[in-house]
Short mmCIF file of C-alpha atoms in Angstrom, two decimals:
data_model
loop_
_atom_site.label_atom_id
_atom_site.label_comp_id
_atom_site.label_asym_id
_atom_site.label_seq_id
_atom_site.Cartn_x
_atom_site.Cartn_y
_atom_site.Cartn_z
CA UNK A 1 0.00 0.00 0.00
CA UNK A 2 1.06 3.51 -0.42
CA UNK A 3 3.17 5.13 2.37
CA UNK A 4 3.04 8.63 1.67
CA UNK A 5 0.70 10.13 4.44
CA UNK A 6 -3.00 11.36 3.40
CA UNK A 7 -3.62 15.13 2.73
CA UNK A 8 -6.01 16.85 4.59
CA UNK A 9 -8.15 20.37 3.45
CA UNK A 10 -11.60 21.59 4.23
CA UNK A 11 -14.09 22.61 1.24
CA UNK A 12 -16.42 25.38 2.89
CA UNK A 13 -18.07 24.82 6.50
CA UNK A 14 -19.59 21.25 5.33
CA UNK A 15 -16.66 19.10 3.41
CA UNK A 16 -13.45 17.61 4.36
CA UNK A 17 -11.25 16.26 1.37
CA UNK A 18 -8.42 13.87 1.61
CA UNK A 19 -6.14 13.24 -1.23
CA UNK A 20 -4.48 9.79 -1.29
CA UNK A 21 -2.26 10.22 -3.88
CA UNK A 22 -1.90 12.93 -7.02
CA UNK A 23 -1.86 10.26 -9.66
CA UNK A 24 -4.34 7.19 -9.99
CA UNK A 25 -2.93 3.49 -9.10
CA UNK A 26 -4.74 0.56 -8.40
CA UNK A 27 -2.90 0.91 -4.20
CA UNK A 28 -4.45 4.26 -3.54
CA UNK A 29 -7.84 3.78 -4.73
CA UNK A 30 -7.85 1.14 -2.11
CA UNK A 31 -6.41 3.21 0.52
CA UNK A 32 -9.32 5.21 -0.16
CA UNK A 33 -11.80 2.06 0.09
CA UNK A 34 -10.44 1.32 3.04
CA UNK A 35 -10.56 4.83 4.83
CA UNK A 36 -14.10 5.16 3.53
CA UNK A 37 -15.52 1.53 4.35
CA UNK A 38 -13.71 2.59 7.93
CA UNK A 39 -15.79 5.87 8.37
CA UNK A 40 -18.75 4.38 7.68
CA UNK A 41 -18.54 1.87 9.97
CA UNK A 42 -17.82 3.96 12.54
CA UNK A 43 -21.52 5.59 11.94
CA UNK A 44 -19.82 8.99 13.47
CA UNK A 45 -22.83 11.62 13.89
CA UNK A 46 -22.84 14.75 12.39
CA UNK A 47 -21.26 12.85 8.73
CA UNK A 48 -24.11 13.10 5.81
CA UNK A 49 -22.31 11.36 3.01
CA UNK A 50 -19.00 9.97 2.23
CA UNK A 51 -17.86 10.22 -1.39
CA UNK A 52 -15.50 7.46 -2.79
CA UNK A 53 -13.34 9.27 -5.86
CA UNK A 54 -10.24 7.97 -8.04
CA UNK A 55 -7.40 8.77 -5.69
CA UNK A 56 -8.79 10.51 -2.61
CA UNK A 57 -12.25 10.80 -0.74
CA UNK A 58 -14.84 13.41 0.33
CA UNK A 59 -16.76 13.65 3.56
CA UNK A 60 -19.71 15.47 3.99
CA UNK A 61 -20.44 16.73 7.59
CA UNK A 62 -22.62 19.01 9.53
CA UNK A 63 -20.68 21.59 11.51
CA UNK A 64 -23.75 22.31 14.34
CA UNK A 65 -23.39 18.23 15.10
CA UNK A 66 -20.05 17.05 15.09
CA UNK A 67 -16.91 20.14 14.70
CA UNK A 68 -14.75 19.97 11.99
CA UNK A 69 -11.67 19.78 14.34
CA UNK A 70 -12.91 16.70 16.05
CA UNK A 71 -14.03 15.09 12.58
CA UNK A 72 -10.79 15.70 11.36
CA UNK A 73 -9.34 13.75 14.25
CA UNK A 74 -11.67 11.07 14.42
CA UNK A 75 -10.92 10.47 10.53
CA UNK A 76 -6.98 10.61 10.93
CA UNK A 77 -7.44 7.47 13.50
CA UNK A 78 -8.94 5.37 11.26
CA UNK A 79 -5.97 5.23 8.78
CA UNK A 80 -4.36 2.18 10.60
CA UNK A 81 -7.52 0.41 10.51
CA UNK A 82 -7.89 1.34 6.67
CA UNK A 83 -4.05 -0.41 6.39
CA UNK A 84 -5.87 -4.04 7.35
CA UNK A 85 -5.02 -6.42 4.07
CA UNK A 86 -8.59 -7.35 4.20
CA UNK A 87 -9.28 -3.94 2.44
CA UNK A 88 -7.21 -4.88 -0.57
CA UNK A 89 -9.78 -7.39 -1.73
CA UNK A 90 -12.70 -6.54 -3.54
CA UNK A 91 -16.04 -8.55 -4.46
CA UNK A 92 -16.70 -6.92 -7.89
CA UNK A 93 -17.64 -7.84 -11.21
CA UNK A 94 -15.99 -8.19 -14.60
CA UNK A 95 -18.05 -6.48 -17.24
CA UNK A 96 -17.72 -6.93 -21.31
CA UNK A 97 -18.98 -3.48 -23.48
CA UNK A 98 -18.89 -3.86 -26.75
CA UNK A 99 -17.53 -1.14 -28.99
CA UNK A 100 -17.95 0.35 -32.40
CA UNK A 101 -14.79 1.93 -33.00
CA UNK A 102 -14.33 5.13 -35.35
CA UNK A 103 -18.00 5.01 -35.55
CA UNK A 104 -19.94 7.18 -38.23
CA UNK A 105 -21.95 9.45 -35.46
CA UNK A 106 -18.71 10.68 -33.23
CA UNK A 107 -17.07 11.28 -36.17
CA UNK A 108 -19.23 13.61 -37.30
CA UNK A 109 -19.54 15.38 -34.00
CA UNK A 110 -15.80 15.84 -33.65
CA UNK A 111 -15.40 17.39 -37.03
CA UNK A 112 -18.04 19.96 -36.07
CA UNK A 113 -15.74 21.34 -33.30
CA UNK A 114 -12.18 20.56 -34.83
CA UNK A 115 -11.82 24.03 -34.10
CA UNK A 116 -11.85 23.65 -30.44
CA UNK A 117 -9.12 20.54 -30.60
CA UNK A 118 -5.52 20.55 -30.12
CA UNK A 119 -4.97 19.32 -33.89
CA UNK A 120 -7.79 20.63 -36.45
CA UNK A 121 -5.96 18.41 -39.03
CA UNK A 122 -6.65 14.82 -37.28
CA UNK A 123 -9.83 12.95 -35.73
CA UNK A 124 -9.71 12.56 -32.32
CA UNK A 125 -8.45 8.63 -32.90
CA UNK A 126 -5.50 10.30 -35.39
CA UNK A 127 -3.80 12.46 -32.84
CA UNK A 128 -4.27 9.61 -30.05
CA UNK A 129 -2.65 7.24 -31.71
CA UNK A 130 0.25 9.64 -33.03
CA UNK A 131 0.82 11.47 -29.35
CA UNK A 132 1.25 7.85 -27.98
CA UNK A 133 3.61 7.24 -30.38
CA UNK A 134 1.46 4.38 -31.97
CA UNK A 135 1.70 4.07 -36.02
CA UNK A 136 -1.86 4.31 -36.34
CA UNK A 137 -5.78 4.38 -35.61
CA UNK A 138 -5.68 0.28 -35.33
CA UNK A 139 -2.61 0.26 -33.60
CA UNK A 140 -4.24 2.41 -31.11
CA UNK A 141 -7.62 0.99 -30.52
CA UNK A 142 -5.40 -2.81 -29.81
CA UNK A 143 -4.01 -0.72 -26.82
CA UNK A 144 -7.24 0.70 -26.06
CA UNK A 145 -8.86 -2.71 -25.76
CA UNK A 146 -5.85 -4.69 -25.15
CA UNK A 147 -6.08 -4.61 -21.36
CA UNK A 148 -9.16 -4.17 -19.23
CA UNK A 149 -9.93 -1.10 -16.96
CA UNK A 150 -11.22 -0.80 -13.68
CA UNK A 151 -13.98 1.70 -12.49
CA UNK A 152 -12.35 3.98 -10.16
CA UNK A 153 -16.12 6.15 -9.56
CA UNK A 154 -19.07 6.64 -11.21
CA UNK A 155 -20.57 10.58 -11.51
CA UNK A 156 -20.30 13.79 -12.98
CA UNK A 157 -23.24 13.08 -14.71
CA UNK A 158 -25.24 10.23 -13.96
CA UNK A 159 -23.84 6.82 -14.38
CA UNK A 160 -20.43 8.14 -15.86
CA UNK A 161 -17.98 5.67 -15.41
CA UNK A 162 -14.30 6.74 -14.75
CA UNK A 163 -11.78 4.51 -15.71
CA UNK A 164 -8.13 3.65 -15.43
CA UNK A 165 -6.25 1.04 -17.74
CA UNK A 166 -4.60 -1.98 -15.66
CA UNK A 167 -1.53 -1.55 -17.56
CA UNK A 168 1.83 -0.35 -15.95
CA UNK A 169 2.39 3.48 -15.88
CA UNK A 170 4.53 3.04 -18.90
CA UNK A 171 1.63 1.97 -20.94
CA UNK A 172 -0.87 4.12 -20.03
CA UNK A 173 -2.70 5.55 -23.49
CA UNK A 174 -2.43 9.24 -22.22
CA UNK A 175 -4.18 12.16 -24.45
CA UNK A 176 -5.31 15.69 -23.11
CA UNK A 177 -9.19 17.31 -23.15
CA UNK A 178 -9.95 19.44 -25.91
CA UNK A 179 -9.14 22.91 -25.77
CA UNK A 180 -12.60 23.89 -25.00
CA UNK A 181 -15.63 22.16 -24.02
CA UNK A 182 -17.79 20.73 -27.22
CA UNK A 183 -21.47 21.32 -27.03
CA UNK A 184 -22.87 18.08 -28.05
CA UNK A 185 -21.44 14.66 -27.12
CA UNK A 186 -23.46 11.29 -28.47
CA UNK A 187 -24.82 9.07 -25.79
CA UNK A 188 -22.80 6.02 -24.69
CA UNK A 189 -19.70 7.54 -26.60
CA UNK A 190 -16.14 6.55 -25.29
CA UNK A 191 -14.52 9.43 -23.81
CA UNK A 192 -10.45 10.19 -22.72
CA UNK A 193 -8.86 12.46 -21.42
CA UNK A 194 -5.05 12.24 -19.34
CA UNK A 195 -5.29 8.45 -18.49
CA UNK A 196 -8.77 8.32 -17.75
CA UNK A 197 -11.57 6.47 -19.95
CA UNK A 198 -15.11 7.19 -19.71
CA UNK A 199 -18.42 6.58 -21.03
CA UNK A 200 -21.00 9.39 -21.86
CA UNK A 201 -24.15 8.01 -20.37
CA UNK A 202 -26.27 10.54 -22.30
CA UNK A 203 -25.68 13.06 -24.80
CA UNK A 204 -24.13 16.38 -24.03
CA UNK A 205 -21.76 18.89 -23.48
CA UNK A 206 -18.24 17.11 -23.22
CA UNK A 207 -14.39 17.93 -23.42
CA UNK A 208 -12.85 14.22 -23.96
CA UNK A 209 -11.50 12.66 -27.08
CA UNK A 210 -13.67 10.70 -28.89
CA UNK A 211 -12.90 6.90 -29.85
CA UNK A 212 -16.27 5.03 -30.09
CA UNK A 213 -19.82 4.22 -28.58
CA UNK A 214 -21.33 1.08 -27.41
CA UNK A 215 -24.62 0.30 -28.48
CA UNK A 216 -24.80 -1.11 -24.30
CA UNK A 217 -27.35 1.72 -22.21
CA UNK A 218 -25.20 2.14 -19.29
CA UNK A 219 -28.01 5.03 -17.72
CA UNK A 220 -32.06 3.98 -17.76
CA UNK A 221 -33.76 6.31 -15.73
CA UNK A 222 -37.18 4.31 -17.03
CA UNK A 223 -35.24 0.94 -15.89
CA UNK A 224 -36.96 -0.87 -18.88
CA UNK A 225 -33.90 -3.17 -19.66
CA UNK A 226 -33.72 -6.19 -17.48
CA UNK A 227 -30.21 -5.52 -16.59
CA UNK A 228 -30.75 -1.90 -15.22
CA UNK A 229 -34.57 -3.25 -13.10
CA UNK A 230 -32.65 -2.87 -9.71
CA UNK A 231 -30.75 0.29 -10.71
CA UNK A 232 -30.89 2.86 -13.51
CA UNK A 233 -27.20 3.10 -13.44
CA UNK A 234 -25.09 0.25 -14.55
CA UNK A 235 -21.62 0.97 -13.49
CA UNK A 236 -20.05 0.32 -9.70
CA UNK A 237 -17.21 1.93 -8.28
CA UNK A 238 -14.81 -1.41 -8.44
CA UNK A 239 -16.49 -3.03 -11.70
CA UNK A 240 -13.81 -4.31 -14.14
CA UNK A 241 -14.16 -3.60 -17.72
CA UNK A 242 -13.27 -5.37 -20.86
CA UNK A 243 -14.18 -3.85 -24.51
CA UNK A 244 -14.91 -5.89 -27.40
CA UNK A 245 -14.25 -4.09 -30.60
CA UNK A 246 -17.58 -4.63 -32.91
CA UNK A 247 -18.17 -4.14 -36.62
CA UNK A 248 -21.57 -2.19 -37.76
CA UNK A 249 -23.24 -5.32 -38.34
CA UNK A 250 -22.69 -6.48 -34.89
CA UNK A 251 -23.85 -2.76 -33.41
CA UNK A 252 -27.10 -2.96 -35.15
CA UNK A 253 -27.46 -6.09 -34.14
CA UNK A 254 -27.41 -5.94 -30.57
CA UNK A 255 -29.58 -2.26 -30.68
CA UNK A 256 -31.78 -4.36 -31.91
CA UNK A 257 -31.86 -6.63 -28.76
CA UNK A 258 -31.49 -3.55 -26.99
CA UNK A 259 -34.72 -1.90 -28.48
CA UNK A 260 -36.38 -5.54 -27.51
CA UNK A 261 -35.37 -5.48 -23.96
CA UNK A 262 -33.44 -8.54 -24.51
CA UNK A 263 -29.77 -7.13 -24.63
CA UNK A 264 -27.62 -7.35 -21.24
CA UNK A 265 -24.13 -7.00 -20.92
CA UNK A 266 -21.46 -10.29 -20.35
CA UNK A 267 -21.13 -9.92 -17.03
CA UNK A 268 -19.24 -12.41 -14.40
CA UNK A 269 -19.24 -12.07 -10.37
CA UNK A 270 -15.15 -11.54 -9.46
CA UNK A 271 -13.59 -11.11 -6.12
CA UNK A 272 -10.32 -9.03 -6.92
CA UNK A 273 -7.17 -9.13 -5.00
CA UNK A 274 -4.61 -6.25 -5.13
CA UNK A 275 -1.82 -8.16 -3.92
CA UNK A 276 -2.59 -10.86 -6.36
CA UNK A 277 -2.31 -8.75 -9.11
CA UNK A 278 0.35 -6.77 -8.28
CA UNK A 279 2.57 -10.22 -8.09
CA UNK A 280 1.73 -11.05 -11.89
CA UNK A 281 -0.13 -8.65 -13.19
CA UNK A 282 -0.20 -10.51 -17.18
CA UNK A 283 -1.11 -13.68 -15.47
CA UNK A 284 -4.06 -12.13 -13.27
CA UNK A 285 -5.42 -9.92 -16.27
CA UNK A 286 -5.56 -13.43 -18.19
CA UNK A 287 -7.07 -15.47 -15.44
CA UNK A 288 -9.82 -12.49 -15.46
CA UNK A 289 -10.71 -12.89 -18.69
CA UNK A 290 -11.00 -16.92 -18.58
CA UNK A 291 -13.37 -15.86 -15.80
CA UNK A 292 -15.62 -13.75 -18.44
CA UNK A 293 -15.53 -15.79 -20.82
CA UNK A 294 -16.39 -19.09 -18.95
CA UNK A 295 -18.27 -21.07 -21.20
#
């Protein structure tokens, strides 16, 4: 686990925010697990809400119940008890999306705001591929779906999943936001920006790079698809991800069974172990996906 101690700052009267680390790793979003599933078990009164993120944690408090001096202090002692190796397992689930690629309808977005990107002269998929010193768009979307990625938190707009590649630091596909905000973003597009994946669980306003859509809803606020009955968001902190590059025929195909109601995603119950991983990473990754894809 990560040594480095947390960071501590208030947010207003009502918030305390701890940052685990600057950068995102696999160790410190469980240090922040742990130091989270140790506050709330501690039911302290006076805290509201306790907010998991990708690399730190946010607790929401009320200042006439419990003071933020004494929260503060309470929180600090639970960081040995957030060290316990229990913490670095998870019970989770490995999830497959599949993925158009270079699809017809974010193309046609990102050429409407080309003026707003980094390099007017490339697609979004272009200049990722040539900043990560990759020889092209294929070469880049292998990388892109080569490993899995695990959901680090799920928000900013309903249902949005962040993600981080489980690939070592050297490998991490890397690519900045656009240089402004675009105004439309398709719904279930894949999104990056620095390391982090995402996808756009409905359309609107967005600043990532643009390298696909699923034809998977990942947001249901009706919950009409079986798969989204018990929640109209799909994604869980903790879920692992696979994508499974798809042609057009297979994208029409399974809107289809999405329009049906009888599309859900491959999806296989996984209890994930830090340590296990860290040990052999290549090995782990693999034994994941025999785990999917179980026949």
């Amino acid at each position: 686990m990560l040594s480095q101690p947390i960071r501590y700052t208030f947010g207003g009267d009502e918030q305390l925010f701890a940052e685990i680390s600057e950068s995102m790793s696999l160790p410190a979003f469980f240090k922040s697990l742990g130091m989270v599933q140790a506050i709330e078990a501690q039911r302290i009164d006076g805290i509201l809400d306790v907010c998991l993120a990708n690399a730190s944690f946010q607790v929401r408090f009320n200042p006439d119940v419990i003071h933020p001096d004494i929260l503060l202090a309470k929180v600090k002692a639970l960081e040995s008890m957030a060290q316990d190796h229990s913490k670095q397992r998870l019970d989770t689930r490995i999830v497959e999306i599949p993925v158009l690629y270079n699809d017809p309808w974010t193309h046609e977005t990102l050429m409407r705001f080309r003026d707003r990107h980094q390099d007017p002269n490339s697609t979004d998929l272009e200049y990722a591929a040539r900043i990560n010193g990759l020889k092209d768009v294929q070469a880049f979307i292998d990388a892109h779906c080569g490993s899995p990625w695990f959901v680090s938190m799920v928000g900013f707009v309903a249902g949005l999943p962040f993600m981080f590649q489980m690939v070592e630091q050297a490998k991490q596909l890397e690519v900045p936001k656009y240089l402004s905000p675009r105004t439309d973003t398709p719904k279930q597009t894949l999104g990056h920006g620095g390391c982090f994946g995402c996808i756009y669980s409905a359309r609107g306003a967005g600043g990532y790079q643009m390298f696909g859509v699923t034809p998977a809803p990942i947001y249901d606020p009706q919950q009409t698809l079986s798969y989204l009955k018990d929640s109209m968001v799909f994604f869980r902190t903790g879920d692992i991800v696979q994508f499974n590059p798809i042609d057009r025929a297979e994208y029409d195909r399974i809107l289809e069974e999405v329009e049906n109601g009888t599309f859900a995603p491959k999806t296989q119950a996984f209890t994930f172990d830090l340590q296990d991983y860290q040990a052999d990473p290549e090995q782990y990754k693999k034994t994941m996906m025999e785990v999917l894809y179980v026949d």
